[in-house]
PDB file of C-alpha atoms and ligand atoms in Angstrom:
ATOM      1  CA  UNK A   1      13.148  39.657 -88.845  1.00 77.00           C
ATOM      2  CA  UNK A   2      12.582  41.270 -85.433  1.00 92.00           C
ATOM      3  CA  UNK A   3      12.542  38.870 -82.521  1.00 94.00           C
ATOM      4  CA  UNK A   4       9.473  38.366 -80.321  1.00 96.00           C
ATOM      5  CA  UNK A   5       9.513  39.785 -76.800  1.00 95.00           C
ATOM      6  CA  UNK A   6       6.607  37.995 -75.100  1.00 96.00           C
ATOM      7  CA  UNK A   7       6.095  34.338 -74.085  1.00 96.00           C
ATOM      8  CA  UNK A   8       3.200  33.880 -76.503  1.00 96.00           C
ATOM      9  CA  UNK A   9       5.081  35.718 -79.264  1.00 97.00           C
ATOM     10  CA  UNK A  10       8.034  33.364 -78.924  1.00 97.00           C
ATOM     11  CA  UNK A  11       5.800  30.288 -78.763  1.00 97.00           C
ATOM     12  CA  UNK A  12       3.957  31.379 -81.913  1.00 95.00           C
ATOM     13  CA  UNK A  13       7.236  32.009 -83.759  1.00 96.00           C
ATOM     14  CA  UNK A  14       8.540  28.518 -82.980  1.00 96.00           C
ATOM     15  CA  UNK A  15       5.130  26.944 -83.668  1.00 92.00           C
ATOM     16  CA  UNK A  16       5.174  28.420 -87.172  1.00 91.00           C
ATOM     17  CA  UNK A  17       8.586  26.894 -87.823  1.00 90.00           C
ATOM     18  CA  UNK A  18       7.406  23.506 -86.546  1.00 89.00           C
ATOM     19  CA  UNK A  19       4.311  23.733 -88.711  1.00 88.00           C
ATOM     20  CA  UNK A  20       6.364  24.487 -91.841  1.00 89.00           C
ATOM     21  CA  UNK A  21       8.665  21.519 -91.155  1.00 84.00           C
ATOM     22  CA  UNK A  22       5.587  19.401 -90.533  1.00 84.00           C
ATOM     23  CA  UNK A  23       3.980  20.451 -93.813  1.00 87.00           C
ATOM     24  CA  UNK A  24       7.078  20.201 -96.014  1.00 89.00           C
ATOM     25  CA  UNK A  25       8.414  16.929 -94.633  1.00 86.00           C
ATOM     26  CA  UNK A  26       5.190  15.260 -93.550  1.00 82.00           C
ATOM     27  CA  UNK A  27       6.500  14.853 -90.019  1.00 79.00           C
ATOM     28  CA  UNK A  28       3.888  14.636 -87.246  1.00 83.00           C
ATOM     29  CA  UNK A  29       3.236  18.027 -85.699  1.00 87.00           C
ATOM     30  CA  UNK A  30       2.791  16.565 -82.208  1.00 93.00           C
ATOM     31  CA  UNK A  31       4.320  16.010 -79.805  1.00 94.00           C
ATOM     32  CA  UNK A  32       6.673  18.966 -80.212  1.00 94.00           C
ATOM     33  CA  UNK A  33      10.312  17.888 -79.872  1.00 92.00           C
ATOM     34  CA  UNK A  34      11.683  20.592 -77.564  1.00 95.00           C
ATOM     35  CA  UNK A  35      15.194  19.163 -77.537  1.00 95.00           C
ATOM     36  CA  UNK A  36      15.672  19.477 -81.325  1.00 93.00           C
ATOM     37  CA  UNK A  37      14.080  22.929 -81.423  1.00 94.00           C
ATOM     38  CA  UNK A  38      16.308  24.197 -78.606  1.00 97.00           C
ATOM     39  CA  UNK A  39      19.502  22.937 -80.244  1.00 97.00           C
ATOM     40  CA  UNK A  40      18.750  23.874 -83.847  1.00 95.00           C
ATOM     41  CA  UNK A  41      16.860  27.131 -83.429  1.00 95.00           C
ATOM     42  CA  UNK A  42      19.317  28.631 -80.935  1.00 97.00           C
ATOM     43  CA  UNK A  43      22.246  27.661 -83.183  1.00 97.00           C
ATOM     44  CA  UNK A  44      20.777  29.394 -86.233  1.00 95.00           C
ATOM     45  CA  UNK A  45      19.361  32.518 -84.545  1.00 96.00           C
ATOM     46  CA  UNK A  46      21.863  33.056 -81.710  1.00 97.00           C
ATOM     47  CA  UNK A  47      25.102  31.550 -83.091  1.00 97.00           C
ATOM     48  CA  UNK A  48      27.206  33.289 -80.414  1.00 96.00           C
ATOM     49  CA  UNK A  49      25.155  31.923 -77.532  1.00 96.00           C
ATOM     50  CA  UNK A  50      23.586  28.657 -78.661  1.00 97.00           C
ATOM     51  CA  UNK A  51      22.100  25.928 -76.504  1.00 98.00           C
ATOM     52  CA  UNK A  52      24.569  23.070 -76.878  1.00 97.00           C
ATOM     53  CA  UNK A  53      23.413  20.759 -74.092  1.00 97.00           C
ATOM     54  CA  UNK A  54      19.920  19.379 -73.442  1.00 97.00           C
ATOM     55  CA  UNK A  55      20.141  16.664 -70.862  1.00 97.00           C
ATOM     56  CA  UNK A  56      19.133  15.028 -67.607  1.00 97.00           C
ATOM     57  CA  UNK A  57      21.017  16.068 -64.496  1.00 96.00           C
ATOM     58  CA  UNK A  58      21.095  14.520 -61.026  1.00 96.00           C
ATOM     59  CA  UNK A  59      19.617  17.574 -59.289  1.00 95.00           C
ATOM     60  CA  UNK A  60      18.870  17.164 -55.644  1.00 91.00           C
ATOM     61  CA  UNK A  61      15.785  19.302 -55.355  1.00 91.00           C
ATOM     62  CA  UNK A  62      15.254  21.040 -58.678  1.00 96.00           C
ATOM     63  CA  UNK A  63      12.957  20.072 -61.532  1.00 95.00           C
ATOM     64  CA  UNK A  64      15.023  21.827 -64.196  1.00 97.00           C
ATOM     65  CA  UNK A  65      17.570  24.556 -64.916  1.00 97.00           C
ATOM     66  CA  UNK A  66      19.020  26.920 -67.509  1.00 98.00           C
ATOM     67  CA  UNK A  67      22.778  27.130 -67.018  1.00 97.00           C
ATOM     68  CA  UNK A  68      25.457  29.084 -68.913  1.00 96.00           C
ATOM     69  CA  UNK A  69      28.600  27.188 -69.867  1.00 93.00           C
ATOM     70  CA  UNK A  70      31.004  27.704 -66.952  1.00 87.00           C
ATOM     71  CA  UNK A  71      33.904  28.286 -69.348  1.00 86.00           C
ATOM     72  CA  UNK A  72      32.375  31.536 -70.526  1.00 84.00           C
ATOM     73  CA  UNK A  73      32.049  30.342 -74.106  1.00 91.00           C
ATOM     74  CA  UNK A  74      28.611  31.909 -74.427  1.00 94.00           C
ATOM     75  CA  UNK A  75      26.979  28.491 -74.737  1.00 97.00           C
ATOM     76  CA  UNK A  76      23.976  27.457 -72.659  1.00 98.00           C
ATOM     77  CA  UNK A  77      22.522  24.205 -71.409  1.00 98.00           C
ATOM     78  CA  UNK A  78      18.974  23.292 -70.419  1.00 98.00           C
ATOM     79  CA  UNK A  79      18.501  20.443 -67.981  1.00 98.00           C
ATOM     80  CA  UNK A  80      15.785  18.363 -66.338  1.00 97.00           C
ATOM     81  CA  UNK A  81      16.000  16.284 -63.178  1.00 96.00           C
ATOM     82  CA  UNK A  82      17.194  12.847 -64.324  1.00 96.00           C
ATOM     83  CA  UNK A  83      15.080  11.115 -61.668  1.00 94.00           C
ATOM     84  CA  UNK A  84      11.948  12.130 -63.615  1.00 90.00           C
ATOM     85  CA  UNK A  85      10.634   9.249 -65.707  1.00 89.00           C
ATOM     86  CA  UNK A  86       7.447  10.815 -67.105  1.00 88.00           C
ATOM     87  CA  UNK A  87       8.133  11.939 -70.727  1.00 92.00           C
ATOM     88  CA  UNK A  88       5.458  14.631 -70.344  1.00 92.00           C
ATOM     89  CA  UNK A  89       7.102  16.156 -67.291  1.00 91.00           C
ATOM     90  CA  UNK A  90      10.487  16.088 -69.002  1.00 94.00           C
ATOM     91  CA  UNK A  91       9.177  17.711 -72.177  1.00 95.00           C
ATOM     92  CA  UNK A  92       7.249  20.396 -70.281  1.00 95.00           C
ATOM     93  CA  UNK A  93      10.275  21.128 -68.099  1.00 96.00           C
ATOM     94  CA  UNK A  94      12.480  21.494 -71.192  1.00 97.00           C
ATOM     95  CA  UNK A  95       9.887  23.812 -72.727  1.00 97.00           C
ATOM     96  CA  UNK A  96       9.894  25.862 -69.522  1.00 97.00           C
ATOM     97  CA  UNK A  97      13.705  26.110 -69.531  1.00 98.00           C
ATOM     98  CA  UNK A  98      13.755  27.031 -73.238  1.00 98.00           C
ATOM     99  CA  UNK A  99      11.333  29.807 -72.280  1.00 98.00           C
ATOM    100  CA  UNK A 100      13.829  31.074 -69.687  1.00 97.00           C
ATOM    101  CA  UNK A 101      16.562  30.976 -72.349  1.00 98.00           C
ATOM    102  CA  UNK A 102      14.566  33.001 -74.891  1.00 97.00           C
ATOM    103  CA  UNK A 103      13.053  35.461 -72.416  1.00 96.00           C
ATOM    104  CA  UNK A 104      15.351  35.748 -69.409  1.00 96.00           C
ATOM    105  CA  UNK A 105      18.924  34.644 -70.102  1.00 95.00           C
ATOM    106  CA  UNK A 106      20.185  38.209 -70.438  1.00 92.00           C
ATOM    107  CA  UNK A 107      18.566  39.530 -67.258  1.00 91.00           C
ATOM    108  CA  UNK A 108      21.434  38.498 -65.024  1.00 86.00           C
ATOM    109  CA  UNK A 109      23.379  35.941 -67.011  1.00 86.00           C
ATOM    110  CA  UNK A 110      23.236  33.696 -63.951  1.00 91.00           C
ATOM    111  CA  UNK A 111      21.878  30.140 -63.952  1.00 95.00           C
ATOM    112  CA  UNK A 112      18.128  29.803 -63.345  1.00 95.00           C
ATOM    113  CA  UNK A 113      17.118  26.847 -61.183  1.00 96.00           C
ATOM    114  CA  UNK A 114      13.465  25.825 -61.087  1.00 95.00           C
ATOM    115  CA  UNK A 115      11.610  23.843 -58.430  1.00 92.00           C
ATOM    116  CA  UNK A 116       8.734  21.473 -59.153  1.00 86.00           C
ATOM    117  CA  UNK A 117       6.351  24.069 -57.791  1.00 82.00           C
ATOM    118  CA  UNK A 118       7.587  26.615 -60.345  1.00 84.00           C
ATOM    119  CA  UNK A 119       6.087  24.483 -63.142  1.00 82.00           C
ATOM    120  CA  UNK A 120       2.576  25.251 -61.860  1.00 77.00           C
ATOM    121  CA  UNK A 121       2.717  28.971 -61.374  1.00 72.00           C
ATOM    122  CA  UNK A 122       0.524  30.651 -63.911  1.00 70.00           C
ATOM    123  CA  UNK A 123      -0.213  33.675 -61.852  1.00 69.00           C
ATOM    124  CA  UNK A 124       2.459  36.292 -62.204  1.00 63.00           C
ATOM    125  CA  UNK A 125       1.869  37.536 -58.677  1.00 59.00           C
ATOM    126  CA  UNK A 126       3.799  34.432 -57.532  1.00 62.00           C
ATOM    127  CA  UNK A 127       6.758  35.037 -59.788  1.00 84.00           C
ATOM    128  CA  UNK A 128       6.738  36.756 -63.155  1.00 90.00           C
ATOM    129  CA  UNK A 129       9.573  34.790 -64.704  1.00 94.00           C
ATOM    130  CA  UNK A 130       8.149  31.404 -63.736  1.00 94.00           C
ATOM    131  CA  UNK A 131       4.695  32.347 -65.025  1.00 93.00           C
ATOM    132  CA  UNK A 132       6.235  33.538 -68.306  1.00 95.00           C
ATOM    133  CA  UNK A 133       8.277  30.349 -68.756  1.00 96.00           C
ATOM    134  CA  UNK A 134       5.128  28.267 -68.151  1.00 95.00           C
ATOM    135  CA  UNK A 135       3.083  30.322 -70.565  1.00 94.00           C
ATOM    136  CA  UNK A 136       5.760  29.898 -73.232  1.00 97.00           C
ATOM    137  CA  UNK A 137       5.943  26.119 -72.701  1.00 97.00           C
ATOM    138  CA  UNK A 138       2.172  25.810 -72.723  1.00 96.00           C
ATOM    139  CA  UNK A 139       1.718  27.691 -76.001  1.00 96.00           C
ATOM    140  CA  UNK A 140       4.687  26.016 -77.653  1.00 97.00           C
ATOM    141  CA  UNK A 141       3.635  22.461 -76.765  1.00 97.00           C
ATOM    142  CA  UNK A 142      -0.143  22.979 -77.008  1.00 97.00           C
ATOM    143  CA  UNK A 143      -0.822  25.620 -79.689  1.00 94.00           C
ATOM    144  CA  UNK A 144      -4.237  27.147 -79.196  1.00 92.00           C
ATOM    145  CA  UNK A 145      -5.603  26.273 -82.667  1.00 91.00           C
ATOM    146  CA  UNK A 146      -5.052  22.562 -82.139  1.00 93.00           C
ATOM    147  CA  UNK A 147      -5.981  22.632 -78.450  1.00 96.00           C
ATOM    148  CA  UNK A 148      -9.341  24.294 -79.217  1.00 95.00           C
ATOM    149  CA  UNK A 149     -10.000  21.742 -81.944  1.00 95.00           C
ATOM    150  CA  UNK A 150      -9.364  18.927 -79.474  1.00 95.00           C
ATOM    151  CA  UNK A 151     -11.541  20.378 -76.710  1.00 95.00           C
ATOM    152  CA  UNK A 152     -14.401  21.871 -78.767  1.00 92.00           C
ATOM    153  CA  UNK A 153     -17.835  20.486 -77.998  1.00 87.00           C
ATOM    154  CA  UNK A 154     -16.620  18.514 -75.029  1.00 87.00           C
ATOM    155  CA  UNK A 155     -19.723  17.410 -73.098  1.00 85.00           C
ATOM    156  CA  UNK A 156     -18.259  15.520 -70.142  1.00 90.00           C
ATOM    157  CA  UNK A 157     -14.997  16.951 -68.896  1.00 95.00           C
ATOM    158  CA  UNK A 158     -12.835  14.466 -67.006  1.00 97.00           C
ATOM    159  CA  UNK A 159      -9.208  13.975 -66.074  1.00 96.00           C
ATOM    160  CA  UNK A 160      -9.331  10.860 -68.284  1.00 95.00           C
ATOM    161  CA  UNK A 161      -9.896  13.132 -71.292  1.00 97.00           C
ATOM    162  CA  UNK A 162      -6.937  15.328 -70.362  1.00 96.00           C
ATOM    163  CA  UNK A 163      -4.823  12.240 -69.823  1.00 94.00           C
ATOM    164  CA  UNK A 164      -5.260  11.556 -73.568  1.00 95.00           C
ATOM    165  CA  UNK A 165      -4.231  15.128 -74.384  1.00 96.00           C
ATOM    166  CA  UNK A 166      -1.222  14.704 -72.090  1.00 94.00           C
ATOM    167  CA  UNK A 167      -0.060  11.904 -74.380  1.00 95.00           C
ATOM    168  CA  UNK A 168      -0.897  13.779 -77.611  1.00 96.00           C
ATOM    169  CA  UNK A 169       1.187  16.805 -76.611  1.00 97.00           C
ATOM    170  CA  UNK A 170       3.680  15.031 -74.340  1.00 95.00           C
ATOM    171  CA  UNK A 171       3.062  17.403 -71.443  1.00 95.00           C
ATOM    172  CA  UNK A 172       2.206  16.883 -67.804  1.00 90.00           C
ATOM    173  CA  UNK A 173      -1.434  16.236 -66.914  1.00 92.00           C
ATOM    174  CA  UNK A 174      -1.567  19.402 -64.828  1.00 91.00           C
ATOM    175  CA  UNK A 175      -0.246  21.474 -67.769  1.00 93.00           C
ATOM    176  CA  UNK A 176      -2.997  20.154 -70.072  1.00 95.00           C
ATOM    177  CA  UNK A 177      -5.733  20.883 -67.504  1.00 96.00           C
ATOM    178  CA  UNK A 178      -4.369  24.361 -66.679  1.00 94.00           C
ATOM    179  CA  UNK A 179      -4.347  25.171 -70.405  1.00 95.00           C
ATOM    180  CA  UNK A 180      -8.040  24.336 -70.674  1.00 96.00           C
ATOM    181  CA  UNK A 181      -8.933  26.239 -67.488  1.00 95.00           C
ATOM    182  CA  UNK A 182      -7.291  29.307 -68.984  1.00 91.00           C
ATOM    183  CA  UNK A 183      -9.947  29.783 -71.665  1.00 91.00           C
ATOM    184  CA  UNK A 184     -12.939  27.543 -70.929  1.00 94.00           C
ATOM    185  CA  UNK A 185     -16.379  29.071 -70.386  1.00 94.00           C
ATOM    186  CA  UNK A 186     -17.172  26.310 -67.877  1.00 95.00           C
ATOM    187  CA  UNK A 187     -17.013  26.760 -64.116  1.00 96.00           C
ATOM    188  CA  UNK A 188     -14.199  24.394 -63.201  1.00 96.00           C
ATOM    189  CA  UNK A 189     -11.221  23.947 -60.883  1.00 95.00           C
ATOM    190  CA  UNK A 190      -8.146  21.735 -60.620  1.00 94.00           C
ATOM    191  CA  UNK A 191      -7.261  20.608 -57.095  1.00 93.00           C
ATOM    192  CA  UNK A 192      -3.924  18.929 -56.487  1.00 90.00           C
ATOM    193  CA  UNK A 193      -3.652  17.153 -53.149  1.00 90.00           C
ATOM    194  CA  UNK A 194      -1.240  15.006 -51.242  1.00 88.00           C
ATOM    195  CA  UNK A 195      -1.807  12.705 -48.258  1.00 87.00           C
ATOM    196  CA  UNK A 196      -5.365  13.969 -47.831  1.00 88.00           C
ATOM    197  CA  UNK A 197      -4.458  17.660 -47.902  1.00 89.00           C
ATOM    198  CA  UNK A 198      -4.822  20.262 -50.640  1.00 89.00           C
ATOM    199  CA  UNK A 199      -1.511  21.362 -52.078  1.00 86.00           C
ATOM    200  CA  UNK A 200      -2.772  23.920 -54.592  1.00 86.00           C
ATOM    201  CA  UNK A 201      -5.741  24.682 -56.808  1.00 88.00           C
ATOM    202  CA  UNK A 202      -6.558  26.786 -59.842  1.00 90.00           C
ATOM    203  CA  UNK A 203      -9.968  27.943 -61.089  1.00 91.00           C
ATOM    204  CA  UNK A 204     -11.373  29.003 -64.457  1.00 94.00           C
ATOM    205  CA  UNK A 205     -12.358  32.665 -64.730  1.00 93.00           C
ATOM    206  CA  UNK A 206     -16.112  31.899 -64.885  1.00 95.00           C
ATOM    207  CA  UNK A 207     -15.816  30.001 -61.590  1.00 94.00           C
ATOM    208  CA  UNK A 208     -13.948  32.819 -59.868  1.00 91.00           C
ATOM    209  CA  UNK A 209     -16.435  35.275 -61.386  1.00 91.00           C
ATOM    210  CA  UNK A 210     -19.317  33.400 -59.772  1.00 90.00           C
ATOM    211  CA  UNK A 211     -17.753  33.856 -56.354  1.00 84.00           C
ATOM    212  CA  UNK A 212     -16.156  30.435 -55.823  1.00 81.00           C
ATOM    213  CA  UNK A 213     -12.499  30.792 -55.048  1.00 70.00           C
ATOM    214  CA  UNK A 214      -9.717  29.372 -52.999  1.00 63.00           C
ATOM    215  CA  UNK A 215      -8.530  31.536 -50.198  1.00 60.00           C
ATOM    216  CA  UNK A 216      -4.835  30.929 -49.722  1.00 56.00           C
ATOM    217  CA  UNK A 217      -3.991  30.244 -46.126  1.00 53.00           C
ATOM    218  CA  UNK A 218      -0.920  29.335 -44.215  1.00 56.00           C
ATOM    219  CA  UNK A 219      -2.615  26.447 -42.481  1.00 64.00           C
ATOM    220  CA  UNK A 220      -3.179  23.082 -44.139  1.00 78.00           C
ATOM    221  CA  UNK A 221      -6.533  22.386 -45.769  1.00 85.00           C
ATOM    222  CA  UNK A 222      -7.845  18.829 -45.637  1.00 90.00           C
ATOM    223  CA  UNK A 223      -9.722  17.323 -48.581  1.00 91.00           C
ATOM    224  CA  UNK A 224     -13.476  16.962 -48.086  1.00 92.00           C
ATOM    225  CA  UNK A 225     -14.007  13.519 -46.517  1.00 91.00           C
ATOM    226  CA  UNK A 226     -16.464  12.320 -49.129  1.00 91.00           C
ATOM    227  CA  UNK A 227     -14.487  13.495 -52.168  1.00 92.00           C
ATOM    228  CA  UNK A 228     -13.035  11.120 -54.748  1.00 92.00           C
ATOM    229  CA  UNK A 229      -9.601  12.558 -54.089  1.00 92.00           C
ATOM    230  CA  UNK A 230      -9.837  11.527 -50.426  1.00 90.00           C
ATOM    231  CA  UNK A 231     -10.328   7.970 -51.690  1.00 81.00           C
ATOM    232  CA  UNK A 232     -13.490   7.365 -49.702  1.00 67.00           C
ATOM    233  CA  UNK A 233     -16.212   8.025 -52.276  1.00 63.00           C
ATOM    234  CA  UNK A 234     -16.839   4.930 -54.343  1.00 66.00           C
ATOM    235  CA  UNK A 235     -16.318   5.062 -58.075  1.00 71.00           C
ATOM    236  CA  UNK A 236     -15.398   2.205 -60.374  1.00 77.00           C
ATOM    237  CA  UNK A 237     -13.322   4.503 -62.549  1.00 87.00           C
ATOM    238  CA  UNK A 238     -12.418   7.619 -60.595  1.00 89.00           C
ATOM    239  CA  UNK A 239     -10.714   9.086 -63.678  1.00 91.00           C
ATOM    240  CA  UNK A 240     -14.126   9.055 -65.457  1.00 92.00           C
ATOM    241  CA  UNK A 241     -15.709  10.951 -62.589  1.00 94.00           C
ATOM    242  CA  UNK A 242     -18.912  10.944 -60.540  1.00 93.00           C
ATOM    243  CA  UNK A 243     -21.443  13.587 -59.553  1.00 94.00           C
ATOM    244  CA  UNK A 244     -21.029  14.431 -55.883  1.00 94.00           C
ATOM    245  CA  UNK A 245     -23.880  15.967 -53.906  1.00 94.00           C
ATOM    246  CA  UNK A 246     -23.820  19.502 -52.626  1.00 94.00           C
ATOM    247  CA  UNK A 247     -22.153  19.677 -49.268  1.00 92.00           C
ATOM    248  CA  UNK A 248     -19.022  17.856 -50.379  1.00 92.00           C
ATOM    249  CA  UNK A 249     -17.011  20.228 -52.571  1.00 92.00           C
ATOM    250  CA  UNK A 250     -19.475  23.108 -52.645  1.00 90.00           C
ATOM    251  CA  UNK A 251     -21.930  24.221 -50.034  1.00 86.00           C
ATOM    252  CA  UNK A 252     -24.961  24.465 -52.305  1.00 90.00           C
ATOM    253  CA  UNK A 253     -24.007  22.853 -55.584  1.00 94.00           C
ATOM    254  CA  UNK A 254     -23.515  19.349 -56.898  1.00 96.00           C
ATOM    255  CA  UNK A 255     -20.005  19.063 -58.329  1.00 96.00           C
ATOM    256  CA  UNK A 256     -18.710  16.577 -60.912  1.00 96.00           C
ATOM    257  CA  UNK A 257     -15.330  15.294 -59.746  1.00 96.00           C
ATOM    258  CA  UNK A 258     -12.858  13.065 -61.563  1.00 96.00           C
ATOM    259  CA  UNK A 259      -9.436  12.189 -60.216  1.00 95.00           C
ATOM    260  CA  UNK A 260      -6.161  10.564 -61.204  1.00 92.00           C
ATOM    261  CA  UNK A 261      -3.740   9.416 -58.562  1.00 87.00           C
ATOM    262  CA  UNK A 262      -0.094   9.645 -59.636  1.00 73.00           C
ATOM    263  CA  UNK A 263       1.901  11.784 -62.073  1.00 56.00           C
ATOM    264  CA  UNK A 264       3.847  13.723 -59.478  1.00 56.00           C
ATOM    265  CA  UNK A 265       3.910  10.452 -57.535  1.00 58.00           C
ATOM    266  CA  UNK A 266       2.113  10.832 -54.278  1.00 73.00           C
ATOM    267  CA  UNK A 267      -0.282  13.452 -55.634  1.00 86.00           C
ATOM    268  CA  UNK A 268      -3.944  13.253 -56.583  1.00 92.00           C
ATOM    269  CA  UNK A 269      -5.099  15.486 -59.436  1.00 94.00           C
ATOM    270  CA  UNK A 270      -8.844  16.290 -59.249  1.00 95.00           C
ATOM    271  CA  UNK A 271     -10.893  18.136 -61.804  1.00 97.00           C
ATOM    272  CA  UNK A 272     -14.073  19.716 -60.419  1.00 97.00           C
ATOM    273  CA  UNK A 273     -16.792  20.840 -62.817  1.00 97.00           C
ATOM    274  CA  UNK A 274     -19.576  22.981 -61.341  1.00 96.00           C
ATOM    275  CA  UNK A 275     -23.030  23.541 -62.883  1.00 95.00           C
ATOM    276  CA  UNK A 276     -23.003  26.114 -65.695  1.00 93.00           C
ATOM    277  CA  UNK A 277     -25.231  28.528 -63.778  1.00 89.00           C
ATOM    278  CA  UNK A 278     -24.316  29.347 -60.207  1.00 88.00           C
ATOM    279  CA  UNK A 279     -27.078  29.234 -57.587  1.00 83.00           C
ATOM    280  CA  UNK A 280     -28.285  32.361 -55.770  1.00 68.00           C
ATOM    281  CA  UNK A 281     -25.669  34.100 -53.725  1.00 54.00           C
ATOM    282  CA  UNK A 282     -25.428  33.234 -50.049  1.00 46.00           C
ATOM    283  CA  UNK A 283     -26.306  36.734 -48.906  1.00 42.00           C
ATOM    284  CA  UNK A 284     -29.641  36.430 -50.707  1.00 44.00           C
ATOM    285  CA  UNK A 285     -30.648  33.690 -48.283  1.00 41.00           C
ATOM    286  CA  UNK A 286     -32.489  34.401 -45.028  1.00 43.00           C
ATOM    287  CA  UNK A 287     -30.068  34.799 -42.167  1.00 41.00           C
ATOM    288  CA  UNK A 288     -31.110  31.559 -40.423  1.00 40.00           C
ATOM    289  CA  UNK A 289     -29.581  29.643 -43.329  1.00 38.00           C
ATOM    290  CA  UNK A 290     -26.338  31.500 -43.104  1.00 36.00           C
ATOM    291  CA  UNK A 291     -25.463  31.287 -39.457  1.00 34.00           C
ATOM    292  CA  UNK A 292     -24.655  27.650 -39.280  1.00 34.00           C
ATOM    293  CA  UNK A 293     -21.748  26.666 -41.435  1.00 36.00           C
ATOM    294  CA  UNK A 294     -21.078  22.926 -41.543  1.00 32.00           C
ATOM    295  CA  UNK A 295     -17.906  23.506 -43.567  1.00 36.00           C
ATOM    296  CA  UNK A 296     -15.553  24.172 -40.724  1.00 30.00           C
ATOM    297  CA  UNK A 297     -12.866  22.020 -42.313  1.00 29.00           C
ATOM    298  CA  UNK A 298     -13.280  23.468 -45.746  1.00 37.00           C
ATOM    299  CA  UNK A 299     -14.323  27.055 -45.496  1.00 38.00           C
ATOM    300  CA  UNK A 300     -11.607  28.106 -47.896  1.00 38.00           C
ATOM    301  CA  UNK A 301     -13.985  27.393 -50.754  1.00 42.00           C
ATOM    302  CA  UNK A 302     -16.363  30.207 -50.186  1.00 37.00           C
ATOM    303  CA  UNK A 303     -19.086  31.986 -51.975  1.00 36.00           C
ATOM    304  CA  UNK A 304     -19.027  35.758 -51.959  1.00 30.00           C
TER     305      UNK A 304
HETATM  306 ZN1   ZN B   1      11.668  28.299 -64.087  1.00 73.26          ZN
END
């Protein structure tokens, strides 16, 4: 059988194997056990260069790594940072490193070390290999058929909902939300912040298409003062979300925000859901409405 060459091709191949094992032995399909797959699949398909070590490692600054055996035996090891305690982060990191093994181990033969930030890059303009490893891990751990079934007909979209999916698939919360943003028809955005400042964000295609986007800048971007993520808006259960008036996250739209504080420790993960139909474009407004922009601290979120 010819081997796949793309991240999604590889993920589908392994998903089929997992599904067959699940059906013949009645073992739960989820969460996907990356460690067993890495050890057993690599041994049977690549007997000369199997993965023989899947383990935690006391990395200083890396989240994970794919490392060839230093003795030149052809064996490989995939590792996660042993200071990580979240099972979802560990499993997603192992999936990411297995993706590097299947897709990239022959490119240089050198070890591949991955930073925490590399686990969030879905846009290949930031780094093709990291985006490919993330896409592989995402499709392996959260196959689209099951993920669509879980998210179909969702009326209120909150981080609390994705926190349940995080447990179902044993992935990180950000990975589950990014997966949904990849194909949803809703206008939505994830915003990850730390100490009151935005670290990174990612938008669904319909939101970008309606002219709302994040303009990357060198300078730091503070959270809107009245946002849930900033901790000042009142909500009994911030993970269940509240509707925030226009002028907070978006200039001329109410935005539904829900937030979870934690996961990557000091970080807040916000999910913003915008109304299905965008309002009229800013340039359609009379000029007197355009001149004064109260969003001097947050003009990165702009409307075309
Ligand atoms: Zn990587």
